[in-house]
């Protein structure tokens, strides 16, 4: 759990409902990608990307990127890490081992959220100030498409069926891009200022920052099934590996909301460090 105000990563035991460790991460960390035995963090203020050992938090590699690093996603199959550059309309491509810079990919203005499709074919960027998504072929890193979406897209995530769900902060809705990544096939409304998207149990879960809620959407009909309360100013959202639980970072409350994705009930609130943002994929392991 990257805590931007607290210059830290909080490590939570979801079963016990407590924070079990805190890693010092200077530079106001926001972006996070937890993957296998590593956790990657992006600290915009210090312009630093770090690779941490997932068990201990030890920094095993770090690099300073001149620009505006914010979002991150990991392609473990090819050993690549992607970092969005808010200021310079690009994505840095790094080696996931030593964080060597491999190349840049051009995007629209102010790229924020990044995602790799589950089948590993595509890498997508939410280009906030261009009101578009840039999609690249993950194998060749060539541009596949640029697709217009709603106003100020920020967070995005691939659904298990290959569609891409894009949260549009400026229009309070979510654009759905078809699995071939060539056009928007649907748009549906959510709460005020949607930020992040996660999937579990055939449902999409969208955090609504200004409404202090999560919208629960049936991924087939795209109808709202439920609107669940969270802490104040929910931002990052992720699912447990077994698809049973949804975890929400509440920035203003310094807490995490744990939701049962099967029953759609709020199970507990867990305290964490100051300003949990968790912009990306931040859950490791399977709850029992």
PDB file of C-alpha atoms in Angstrom:
ATOM      1  CA  UNK A   1       0.000   0.000   0.000  1.00  0.00           C
ATOM      2  CA  UNK A   2       1.861   3.131  -1.177  1.00  0.00           C
ATOM      3  CA  UNK A   3       1.209   5.967   1.287  1.00  0.00           C
ATOM      4  CA  UNK A   4       1.969   9.192  -0.526  1.00  0.00           C
ATOM      5  CA  UNK A   5       1.759  11.569   2.421  1.00  0.00           C
ATOM      6  CA  UNK A   6       3.685   9.253   4.736  1.00  0.00           C
ATOM      7  CA  UNK A   7       6.668   8.485   2.449  1.00  0.00           C
ATOM      8  CA  UNK A   8       6.027   4.812   3.066  1.00  0.00           C
ATOM      9  CA  UNK A   9       4.641   1.487   1.962  1.00  0.00           C
ATOM     10  CA  UNK A  10       2.301  -0.159   4.450  1.00  0.00           C
ATOM     11  CA  UNK A  11       2.202  -3.961   4.428  1.00  0.00           C
ATOM     12  CA  UNK A  12      -1.160  -5.308   5.584  1.00  0.00           C
ATOM     13  CA  UNK A  13      -2.265  -8.747   6.708  1.00  0.00           C
ATOM     14  CA  UNK A  14      -5.827  -8.810   5.402  1.00  0.00           C
ATOM     15  CA  UNK A  15      -6.839 -11.869   7.434  1.00  0.00           C
ATOM     16  CA  UNK A  16      -5.583 -10.393  10.704  1.00  0.00           C
ATOM     17  CA  UNK A  17      -6.847  -6.936   9.770  1.00  0.00           C
ATOM     18  CA  UNK A  18      -3.641  -5.142  10.780  1.00  0.00           C
ATOM     19  CA  UNK A  19      -0.629  -3.430   9.291  1.00  0.00           C
ATOM     20  CA  UNK A  20       2.341  -5.741   9.902  1.00  0.00           C
ATOM     21  CA  UNK A  21       5.202  -3.715   8.427  1.00  0.00           C
ATOM     22  CA  UNK A  22       6.090  -0.299   7.116  1.00  0.00           C
ATOM     23  CA  UNK A  23       8.813   0.403   4.556  1.00  0.00           C
ATOM     24  CA  UNK A  24      10.376   3.841   4.298  1.00  0.00           C
ATOM     25  CA  UNK A  25       9.986   5.089   0.715  1.00  0.00           C
ATOM     26  CA  UNK A  26      11.024   8.764   0.370  1.00  0.00           C
ATOM     27  CA  UNK A  27       9.602  10.972  -2.364  1.00  0.00           C
ATOM     28  CA  UNK A  28       5.824  10.576  -1.916  1.00  0.00           C
ATOM     29  CA  UNK A  29       5.220   7.133  -3.468  1.00  0.00           C
ATOM     30  CA  UNK A  30       2.015   6.730  -5.492  1.00  0.00           C
ATOM     31  CA  UNK A  31       2.301   4.115  -8.225  1.00  0.00           C
ATOM     32  CA  UNK A  32       2.722   0.464  -7.293  1.00  0.00           C
ATOM     33  CA  UNK A  33       2.991  -2.897  -9.050  1.00  0.00           C
ATOM     34  CA  UNK A  34       3.176  -5.978  -6.842  1.00  0.00           C
ATOM     35  CA  UNK A  35       4.270  -8.950  -8.904  1.00  0.00           C
ATOM     36  CA  UNK A  36       5.683 -12.292  -7.793  1.00  0.00           C
ATOM     37  CA  UNK A  37       8.620 -11.745  -5.447  1.00  0.00           C
ATOM     38  CA  UNK A  38       8.992  -8.032  -6.210  1.00  0.00           C
ATOM     39  CA  UNK A  39       7.106  -4.834  -5.497  1.00  0.00           C
ATOM     40  CA  UNK A  40       7.797  -1.815  -7.706  1.00  0.00           C
ATOM     41  CA  UNK A  41       7.057   1.688  -6.408  1.00  0.00           C
ATOM     42  CA  UNK A  42       7.028   5.092  -8.110  1.00  0.00           C
ATOM     43  CA  UNK A  43       7.743   8.221  -6.040  1.00  0.00           C
ATOM     44  CA  UNK A  44       6.844  11.325  -8.091  1.00  0.00           C
ATOM     45  CA  UNK A  45       8.443  13.930  -5.811  1.00  0.00           C
ATOM     46  CA  UNK A  46      11.877  12.287  -5.887  1.00  0.00           C
ATOM     47  CA  UNK A  47      11.337  11.002  -9.449  1.00  0.00           C
ATOM     48  CA  UNK A  48      12.451   7.584  -8.236  1.00  0.00           C
ATOM     49  CA  UNK A  49      11.398   4.074  -9.232  1.00  0.00           C
ATOM     50  CA  UNK A  50      12.357   1.324  -6.791  1.00  0.00           C
ATOM     51  CA  UNK A  51      12.332  -2.464  -6.922  1.00  0.00           C
ATOM     52  CA  UNK A  52      11.682  -3.952  -3.479  1.00  0.00           C
ATOM     53  CA  UNK A  53      11.953  -7.520  -2.245  1.00  0.00           C
ATOM     54  CA  UNK A  54       8.302  -8.399  -1.562  1.00  0.00           C
ATOM     55  CA  UNK A  55       9.116 -10.249   1.668  1.00  0.00           C
ATOM     56  CA  UNK A  56      11.436  -7.755   3.318  1.00  0.00           C
ATOM     57  CA  UNK A  57      10.983  -4.427   1.517  1.00  0.00           C
ATOM     58  CA  UNK A  58      14.723  -4.296   0.796  1.00  0.00           C
ATOM     59  CA  UNK A  59      15.510  -2.103  -2.207  1.00  0.00           C
ATOM     60  CA  UNK A  60      17.177  -4.304  -4.816  1.00  0.00           C
ATOM     61  CA  UNK A  61      17.332  -1.665  -7.575  1.00  0.00           C
ATOM     62  CA  UNK A  62      16.383   1.969  -8.079  1.00  0.00           C
ATOM     63  CA  UNK A  63      16.562   4.607 -10.774  1.00  0.00           C
ATOM     64  CA  UNK A  64      15.811   8.327 -11.019  1.00  0.00           C
ATOM     65  CA  UNK A  65      13.739   9.320 -14.062  1.00  0.00           C
ATOM     66  CA  UNK A  66      13.817  12.972 -15.105  1.00  0.00           C
ATOM     67  CA  UNK A  67      10.219  13.925 -15.793  1.00  0.00           C
ATOM     68  CA  UNK A  68       6.958  13.105 -14.045  1.00  0.00           C
ATOM     69  CA  UNK A  69       6.853   9.399 -13.189  1.00  0.00           C
ATOM     70  CA  UNK A  70       3.511   8.307 -11.696  1.00  0.00           C
ATOM     71  CA  UNK A  71       1.893   5.105 -13.014  1.00  0.00           C
ATOM     72  CA  UNK A  72       3.460   1.669 -13.307  1.00  0.00           C
ATOM     73  CA  UNK A  73       2.648  -1.774 -14.641  1.00  0.00           C
ATOM     74  CA  UNK A  74       4.712  -4.950 -14.958  1.00  0.00           C
ATOM     75  CA  UNK A  75       5.072  -7.428 -17.824  1.00  0.00           C
ATOM     76  CA  UNK A  76       6.729 -10.407 -16.083  1.00  0.00           C
ATOM     77  CA  UNK A  77       6.700 -12.598 -19.200  1.00  0.00           C
ATOM     78  CA  UNK A  78       9.074 -10.225 -20.988  1.00  0.00           C
ATOM     79  CA  UNK A  79      10.855  -8.807 -17.949  1.00  0.00           C
ATOM     80  CA  UNK A  80       9.670  -5.261 -18.573  1.00  0.00           C
ATOM     81  CA  UNK A  81       8.411  -2.472 -16.365  1.00  0.00           C
ATOM     82  CA  UNK A  82       6.374   0.418 -17.775  1.00  0.00           C
ATOM     83  CA  UNK A  83       6.327   3.863 -16.097  1.00  0.00           C
ATOM     84  CA  UNK A  84       4.115   6.747 -17.261  1.00  0.00           C
ATOM     85  CA  UNK A  85       5.687  10.207 -17.585  1.00  0.00           C
ATOM     86  CA  UNK A  86       2.995  12.757 -16.707  1.00  0.00           C
ATOM     87  CA  UNK A  87       5.011  15.740 -17.968  1.00  0.00           C
ATOM     88  CA  UNK A  88       6.463  14.459 -21.223  1.00  0.00           C
ATOM     89  CA  UNK A  89       3.731  12.338 -22.887  1.00  0.00           C
ATOM     90  CA  UNK A  90       5.621   9.083 -22.870  1.00  0.00           C
ATOM     91  CA  UNK A  91       6.063   5.714 -21.198  1.00  0.00           C
ATOM     92  CA  UNK A  92       9.486   4.650 -20.010  1.00  0.00           C
ATOM     93  CA  UNK A  93      10.227   0.955 -20.642  1.00  0.00           C
ATOM     94  CA  UNK A  94      12.645  -0.479 -18.072  1.00  0.00           C
ATOM     95  CA  UNK A  95      14.196  -3.870 -17.426  1.00  0.00           C
ATOM     96  CA  UNK A  96      12.417  -5.300 -14.373  1.00  0.00           C
ATOM     97  CA  UNK A  97      15.663  -6.625 -12.879  1.00  0.00           C
ATOM     98  CA  UNK A  98      18.111  -3.732 -12.644  1.00  0.00           C
ATOM     99  CA  UNK A  99      15.688  -1.029 -13.934  1.00  0.00           C
ATOM    100  CA  UNK A 100      17.849  -0.296 -16.967  1.00  0.00           C
ATOM    101  CA  UNK A 101      16.141   2.109 -19.380  1.00  0.00           C
ATOM    102  CA  UNK A 102      15.291   0.246 -22.601  1.00  0.00           C
ATOM    103  CA  UNK A 103      13.257   2.745 -24.635  1.00  0.00           C
ATOM    104  CA  UNK A 104      10.391   5.272 -24.607  1.00  0.00           C
ATOM    105  CA  UNK A 105       6.878   4.958 -26.029  1.00  0.00           C
ATOM    106  CA  UNK A 106       5.037   8.154 -27.096  1.00  0.00           C
ATOM    107  CA  UNK A 107       1.556   8.764 -25.641  1.00  0.00           C
ATOM    108  CA  UNK A 108      -0.975  11.574 -25.492  1.00  0.00           C
ATOM    109  CA  UNK A 109      -0.699  14.360 -22.916  1.00  0.00           C
ATOM    110  CA  UNK A 110      -0.434  13.503 -19.211  1.00  0.00           C
ATOM    111  CA  UNK A 111      -0.390   9.683 -19.208  1.00  0.00           C
ATOM    112  CA  UNK A 112      -1.456   8.297 -15.833  1.00  0.00           C
ATOM    113  CA  UNK A 113      -2.714   4.724 -15.364  1.00  0.00           C
ATOM    114  CA  UNK A 114      -1.075   1.817 -17.143  1.00  0.00           C
ATOM    115  CA  UNK A 115      -2.175  -1.794 -17.628  1.00  0.00           C
ATOM    116  CA  UNK A 116      -0.985  -4.991 -19.308  1.00  0.00           C
ATOM    117  CA  UNK A 117      -3.713  -7.291 -20.638  1.00  0.00           C
ATOM    118  CA  UNK A 118      -4.090 -10.667 -18.935  1.00  0.00           C
ATOM    119  CA  UNK A 119      -3.026 -12.498 -22.102  1.00  0.00           C
ATOM    120  CA  UNK A 120       0.078 -10.319 -22.304  1.00  0.00           C
ATOM    121  CA  UNK A 121      -0.719  -8.962 -25.761  1.00  0.00           C
ATOM    122  CA  UNK A 122      -1.316  -5.276 -25.018  1.00  0.00           C
ATOM    123  CA  UNK A 123      -0.014  -2.413 -22.872  1.00  0.00           C
ATOM    124  CA  UNK A 124      -2.426   0.501 -22.404  1.00  0.00           C
ATOM    125  CA  UNK A 125      -2.011   4.050 -21.118  1.00  0.00           C
ATOM    126  CA  UNK A 126      -4.741   6.440 -19.926  1.00  0.00           C
ATOM    127  CA  UNK A 127      -3.718   9.774 -21.462  1.00  0.00           C
ATOM    128  CA  UNK A 128      -5.625  12.133 -19.186  1.00  0.00           C
ATOM    129  CA  UNK A 129      -5.224  15.486 -20.915  1.00  0.00           C
ATOM    130  CA  UNK A 130      -5.729  13.989 -24.379  1.00  0.00           C
ATOM    131  CA  UNK A 131      -9.000  12.227 -23.443  1.00  0.00           C
ATOM    132  CA  UNK A 132      -7.686   9.072 -25.024  1.00  0.00           C
ATOM    133  CA  UNK A 133      -6.068   5.695 -24.433  1.00  0.00           C
ATOM    134  CA  UNK A 134      -2.857   4.663 -26.178  1.00  0.00           C
ATOM    135  CA  UNK A 135      -2.512   0.921 -26.807  1.00  0.00           C
ATOM    136  CA  UNK A 136       0.774  -0.785 -27.711  1.00  0.00           C
ATOM    137  CA  UNK A 137       1.624  -4.312 -28.782  1.00  0.00           C
ATOM    138  CA  UNK A 138       3.474  -5.695 -25.768  1.00  0.00           C
ATOM    139  CA  UNK A 139       5.724  -7.980 -27.807  1.00  0.00           C
ATOM    140  CA  UNK A 140       7.021  -5.447 -30.339  1.00  0.00           C
ATOM    141  CA  UNK A 141       6.230  -2.215 -28.404  1.00  0.00           C
ATOM    142  CA  UNK A 142       4.663  -0.777 -31.559  1.00  0.00           C
ATOM    143  CA  UNK A 143       1.584   1.443 -31.424  1.00  0.00           C
ATOM    144  CA  UNK A 144      -1.618  -0.551 -31.922  1.00  0.00           C
ATOM    145  CA  UNK A 145      -4.229   2.227 -31.597  1.00  0.00           C
ATOM    146  CA  UNK A 146      -5.167   5.534 -30.012  1.00  0.00           C
ATOM    147  CA  UNK A 147      -8.781   5.494 -28.871  1.00  0.00           C
ATOM    148  CA  UNK A 148     -10.909   8.449 -27.736  1.00  0.00           C
ATOM    149  CA  UNK A 149     -12.679   7.909 -24.397  1.00  0.00           C
ATOM    150  CA  UNK A 150     -14.431  10.157 -21.850  1.00  0.00           C
ATOM    151  CA  UNK A 151     -12.985  13.263 -20.246  1.00  0.00           C
ATOM    152  CA  UNK A 152      -9.771  12.983 -18.206  1.00  0.00           C
ATOM    153  CA  UNK A 153      -9.231   9.207 -18.071  1.00  0.00           C
ATOM    154  CA  UNK A 154      -7.004   8.261 -15.144  1.00  0.00           C
ATOM    155  CA  UNK A 155      -7.193   4.639 -13.940  1.00  0.00           C
ATOM    156  CA  UNK A 156      -7.777   1.635 -16.189  1.00  0.00           C
ATOM    157  CA  UNK A 157      -7.720  -2.152 -15.943  1.00  0.00           C
ATOM    158  CA  UNK A 158      -8.204  -5.117 -18.271  1.00  0.00           C
ATOM    159  CA  UNK A 159     -11.174  -7.382 -17.583  1.00  0.00           C
ATOM    160  CA  UNK A 160     -10.622 -11.168 -17.670  1.00  0.00           C
ATOM    161  CA  UNK A 161     -12.347 -11.324 -21.087  1.00  0.00           C
ATOM    162  CA  UNK A 162      -9.849  -8.886 -22.619  1.00  0.00           C
ATOM    163  CA  UNK A 163     -11.944  -5.715 -22.617  1.00  0.00           C
ATOM    164  CA  UNK A 164     -10.372  -2.581 -21.162  1.00  0.00           C
ATOM    165  CA  UNK A 165     -12.327  -0.514 -18.605  1.00  0.00           C
ATOM    166  CA  UNK A 166     -11.242   3.138 -18.357  1.00  0.00           C
ATOM    167  CA  UNK A 167     -12.336   5.407 -15.472  1.00  0.00           C
ATOM    168  CA  UNK A 168     -13.051   8.926 -16.730  1.00  0.00           C
ATOM    169  CA  UNK A 169     -12.622  11.440 -13.920  1.00  0.00           C
ATOM    170  CA  UNK A 170     -14.133  14.335 -15.883  1.00  0.00           C
ATOM    171  CA  UNK A 171     -17.346  12.683 -17.079  1.00  0.00           C
ATOM    172  CA  UNK A 172     -18.129  10.374 -14.131  1.00  0.00           C
ATOM    173  CA  UNK A 173     -18.298   7.309 -16.316  1.00  0.00           C
ATOM    174  CA  UNK A 174     -16.325   4.306 -17.547  1.00  0.00           C
ATOM    175  CA  UNK A 175     -15.446   3.662 -21.184  1.00  0.00           C
ATOM    176  CA  UNK A 176     -15.231   0.020 -22.279  1.00  0.00           C
ATOM    177  CA  UNK A 177     -12.843  -0.750 -25.119  1.00  0.00           C
ATOM    178  CA  UNK A 178     -13.409  -4.003 -27.009  1.00  0.00           C
ATOM    179  CA  UNK A 179     -10.990  -6.905 -26.688  1.00  0.00           C
ATOM    180  CA  UNK A 180      -9.381  -6.148 -30.062  1.00  0.00           C
ATOM    181  CA  UNK A 181      -8.424  -2.711 -28.710  1.00  0.00           C
ATOM    182  CA  UNK A 182      -9.802  -0.776 -31.656  1.00  0.00           C
ATOM    183  CA  UNK A 183     -12.887   1.096 -30.405  1.00  0.00           C
ATOM    184  CA  UNK A 184     -15.130   1.952 -27.446  1.00  0.00           C
ATOM    185  CA  UNK A 185     -17.988  -0.552 -27.343  1.00  0.00           C
ATOM    186  CA  UNK A 186     -19.876   0.885 -24.347  1.00  0.00           C
ATOM    187  CA  UNK A 187     -19.914   3.633 -21.733  1.00  0.00           C
ATOM    188  CA  UNK A 188     -21.689   3.449 -18.374  1.00  0.00           C
ATOM    189  CA  UNK A 189     -22.169   5.947 -15.518  1.00  0.00           C
ATOM    190  CA  UNK A 190     -20.661   5.558 -12.055  1.00  0.00           C
ATOM    191  CA  UNK A 191     -20.215   7.869  -9.064  1.00  0.00           C
ATOM    192  CA  UNK A 192     -18.498  11.224  -8.850  1.00  0.00           C
ATOM    193  CA  UNK A 193     -14.851  11.295  -9.940  1.00  0.00           C
ATOM    194  CA  UNK A 194     -14.102   7.627 -10.696  1.00  0.00           C
ATOM    195  CA  UNK A 195     -10.470   6.707 -10.140  1.00  0.00           C
ATOM    196  CA  UNK A 196      -9.624   2.990 -10.242  1.00  0.00           C
ATOM    197  CA  UNK A 197     -11.101  -0.294 -11.502  1.00  0.00           C
ATOM    198  CA  UNK A 198     -10.775  -3.908 -10.334  1.00  0.00           C
ATOM    199  CA  UNK A 199     -12.535  -7.173 -11.225  1.00  0.00           C
ATOM    200  CA  UNK A 200     -13.875 -10.142  -9.262  1.00  0.00           C
ATOM    201  CA  UNK A 201     -16.794 -12.583  -9.516  1.00  0.00           C
ATOM    202  CA  UNK A 202     -17.921 -11.334 -12.933  1.00  0.00           C
ATOM    203  CA  UNK A 203     -18.170  -7.787 -11.625  1.00  0.00           C
ATOM    204  CA  UNK A 204     -16.279  -4.538 -12.057  1.00  0.00           C
ATOM    205  CA  UNK A 205     -15.602  -2.426  -8.977  1.00  0.00           C
ATOM    206  CA  UNK A 206     -14.947   1.300  -9.479  1.00  0.00           C
ATOM    207  CA  UNK A 207     -13.770   3.725  -6.778  1.00  0.00           C
ATOM    208  CA  UNK A 208     -15.593   7.084  -6.706  1.00  0.00           C
ATOM    209  CA  UNK A 209     -13.321   9.630  -4.999  1.00  0.00           C
ATOM    210  CA  UNK A 210     -15.838  12.408  -4.321  1.00  0.00           C
ATOM    211  CA  UNK A 211     -18.710  10.075  -3.412  1.00  0.00           C
ATOM    212  CA  UNK A 212     -16.786   7.894  -0.917  1.00  0.00           C
ATOM    213  CA  UNK A 213     -18.197   4.799  -2.605  1.00  0.00           C
ATOM    214  CA  UNK A 214     -17.448   1.866  -4.878  1.00  0.00           C
ATOM    215  CA  UNK A 215     -19.779   1.203  -7.819  1.00  0.00           C
ATOM    216  CA  UNK A 216     -20.340  -2.514  -8.460  1.00  0.00           C
ATOM    217  CA  UNK A 217     -21.066  -3.265 -12.128  1.00  0.00           C
ATOM    218  CA  UNK A 218     -22.194  -6.484 -13.800  1.00  0.00           C
ATOM    219  CA  UNK A 219     -19.610  -7.004 -16.551  1.00  0.00           C
ATOM    220  CA  UNK A 220     -22.160  -8.557 -18.927  1.00  0.00           C
ATOM    221  CA  UNK A 221     -25.032  -6.069 -18.706  1.00  0.00           C
ATOM    222  CA  UNK A 222     -22.873  -3.123 -17.520  1.00  0.00           C
ATOM    223  CA  UNK A 223     -25.654  -2.281 -15.070  1.00  0.00           C
ATOM    224  CA  UNK A 224     -24.984  -1.060 -11.539  1.00  0.00           C
ATOM    225  CA  UNK A 225     -25.682  -3.841  -9.044  1.00  0.00           C
ATOM    226  CA  UNK A 226     -24.775  -2.008  -5.857  1.00  0.00           C
ATOM    227  CA  UNK A 227     -23.066   1.090  -4.517  1.00  0.00           C
ATOM    228  CA  UNK A 228     -20.973   0.323  -1.451  1.00  0.00           C
ATOM    229  CA  UNK A 229     -19.645   2.771   1.162  1.00  0.00           C
ATOM    230  CA  UNK A 230     -15.908   3.162   1.691  1.00  0.00           C
ATOM    231  CA  UNK A 231     -13.697   5.438   3.738  1.00  0.00           C
ATOM    232  CA  UNK A 232     -13.122   9.023   2.690  1.00  0.00           C
ATOM    233  CA  UNK A 233     -11.668   9.623  -0.793  1.00  0.00           C
ATOM    234  CA  UNK A 234     -11.186   6.083  -2.128  1.00  0.00           C
ATOM    235  CA  UNK A 235      -8.443   5.766  -4.709  1.00  0.00           C
ATOM    236  CA  UNK A 236      -6.515   2.559  -5.432  1.00  0.00           C
ATOM    237  CA  UNK A 237      -8.485  -0.668  -5.751  1.00  0.00           C
ATOM    238  CA  UNK A 238      -7.427  -4.268  -6.323  1.00  0.00           C
ATOM    239  CA  UNK A 239      -8.739  -7.831  -5.990  1.00  0.00           C
ATOM    240  CA  UNK A 240      -7.328 -10.817  -4.135  1.00  0.00           C
ATOM    241  CA  UNK A 241      -5.854 -13.498  -6.357  1.00  0.00           C
ATOM    242  CA  UNK A 242      -8.750 -15.856  -5.643  1.00  0.00           C
ATOM    243  CA  UNK A 243     -11.292 -13.200  -6.745  1.00  0.00           C
ATOM    244  CA  UNK A 244     -13.099 -13.288  -3.398  1.00  0.00           C
ATOM    245  CA  UNK A 245     -12.145  -9.926  -1.970  1.00  0.00           C
ATOM    246  CA  UNK A 246     -11.839  -6.340  -3.099  1.00  0.00           C
ATOM    247  CA  UNK A 247      -9.430  -4.008  -1.318  1.00  0.00           C
ATOM    248  CA  UNK A 248      -9.848  -0.201  -1.441  1.00  0.00           C
ATOM    249  CA  UNK A 249      -7.331   2.462  -0.325  1.00  0.00           C
ATOM    250  CA  UNK A 250      -8.990   5.447   1.390  1.00  0.00           C
ATOM    251  CA  UNK A 251      -6.606   8.388   1.073  1.00  0.00           C
ATOM    252  CA  UNK A 252      -8.139  10.830   3.566  1.00  0.00           C
ATOM    253  CA  UNK A 253      -9.005   8.183   6.188  1.00  0.00           C
ATOM    254  CA  UNK A 254      -5.609   6.433   6.205  1.00  0.00           C
ATOM    255  CA  UNK A 255      -7.455   3.156   5.912  1.00  0.00           C
ATOM    256  CA  UNK A 256      -8.282   0.214   3.681  1.00  0.00           C
ATOM    257  CA  UNK A 257     -11.826  -1.055   3.100  1.00  0.00           C
ATOM    258  CA  UNK A 258     -12.122  -4.832   2.657  1.00  0.00           C
ATOM    259  CA  UNK A 259     -15.163  -5.932   0.604  1.00  0.00           C
ATOM    260  CA  UNK A 260     -16.523  -9.448   0.115  1.00  0.00           C
ATOM    261  CA  UNK A 261     -16.837  -9.693  -3.681  1.00  0.00           C
ATOM    262  CA  UNK A 262     -19.307 -12.590  -3.417  1.00  0.00           C
ATOM    263  CA  UNK A 263     -21.828 -11.130  -0.962  1.00  0.00           C
ATOM    264  CA  UNK A 264     -21.032  -7.466  -1.728  1.00  0.00           C
ATOM    265  CA  UNK A 265     -20.723  -6.690   1.966  1.00  0.00           C
ATOM    266  CA  UNK A 266     -18.149  -4.457   3.634  1.00  0.00           C
ATOM    267  CA  UNK A 267     -16.152  -6.681   5.986  1.00  0.00           C
ATOM    268  CA  UNK A 268     -13.760  -4.359   7.809  1.00  0.00           C
ATOM    269  CA  UNK A 269     -11.654  -1.216   7.790  1.00  0.00           C
ATOM    270  CA  UNK A 270      -7.907  -1.573   8.360  1.00  0.00           C
ATOM    271  CA  UNK A 271      -5.618   1.265   9.449  1.00  0.00           C
ATOM    272  CA  UNK A 272      -2.606   2.003   7.303  1.00  0.00           C
ATOM    273  CA  UNK A 273       0.033   4.706   6.894  1.00  0.00           C
ATOM    274  CA  UNK A 274      -0.649   8.326   5.942  1.00  0.00           C
ATOM    275  CA  UNK A 275      -2.245   8.999   2.567  1.00  0.00           C
ATOM    276  CA  UNK A 276      -2.710   5.520   1.075  1.00  0.00           C
ATOM    277  CA  UNK A 277      -2.998   5.916  -2.679  1.00  0.00           C
ATOM    278  CA  UNK A 278      -2.044   2.491  -4.066  1.00  0.00           C
ATOM    279  CA  UNK A 279      -2.225   3.553  -7.724  1.00  0.00           C
ATOM    280  CA  UNK A 280      -1.865   0.211  -9.503  1.00  0.00           C
ATOM    281  CA  UNK A 281      -1.894  -3.460  -8.568  1.00  0.00           C
ATOM    282  CA  UNK A 282      -0.908  -3.868  -4.925  1.00  0.00           C
ATOM    283  CA  UNK A 283      -2.203  -7.237  -3.627  1.00  0.00           C
ATOM    284  CA  UNK A 284       0.062 -10.284  -3.307  1.00  0.00           C
ATOM    285  CA  UNK A 285      -1.069 -13.776  -2.323  1.00  0.00           C
ATOM    286  CA  UNK A 286      -4.395 -15.509  -1.842  1.00  0.00           C
ATOM    287  CA  UNK A 287      -6.585 -15.156   1.234  1.00  0.00           C
ATOM    288  CA  UNK A 288      -7.698 -18.439   2.834  1.00  0.00           C
TER     289      UNK A 288
END
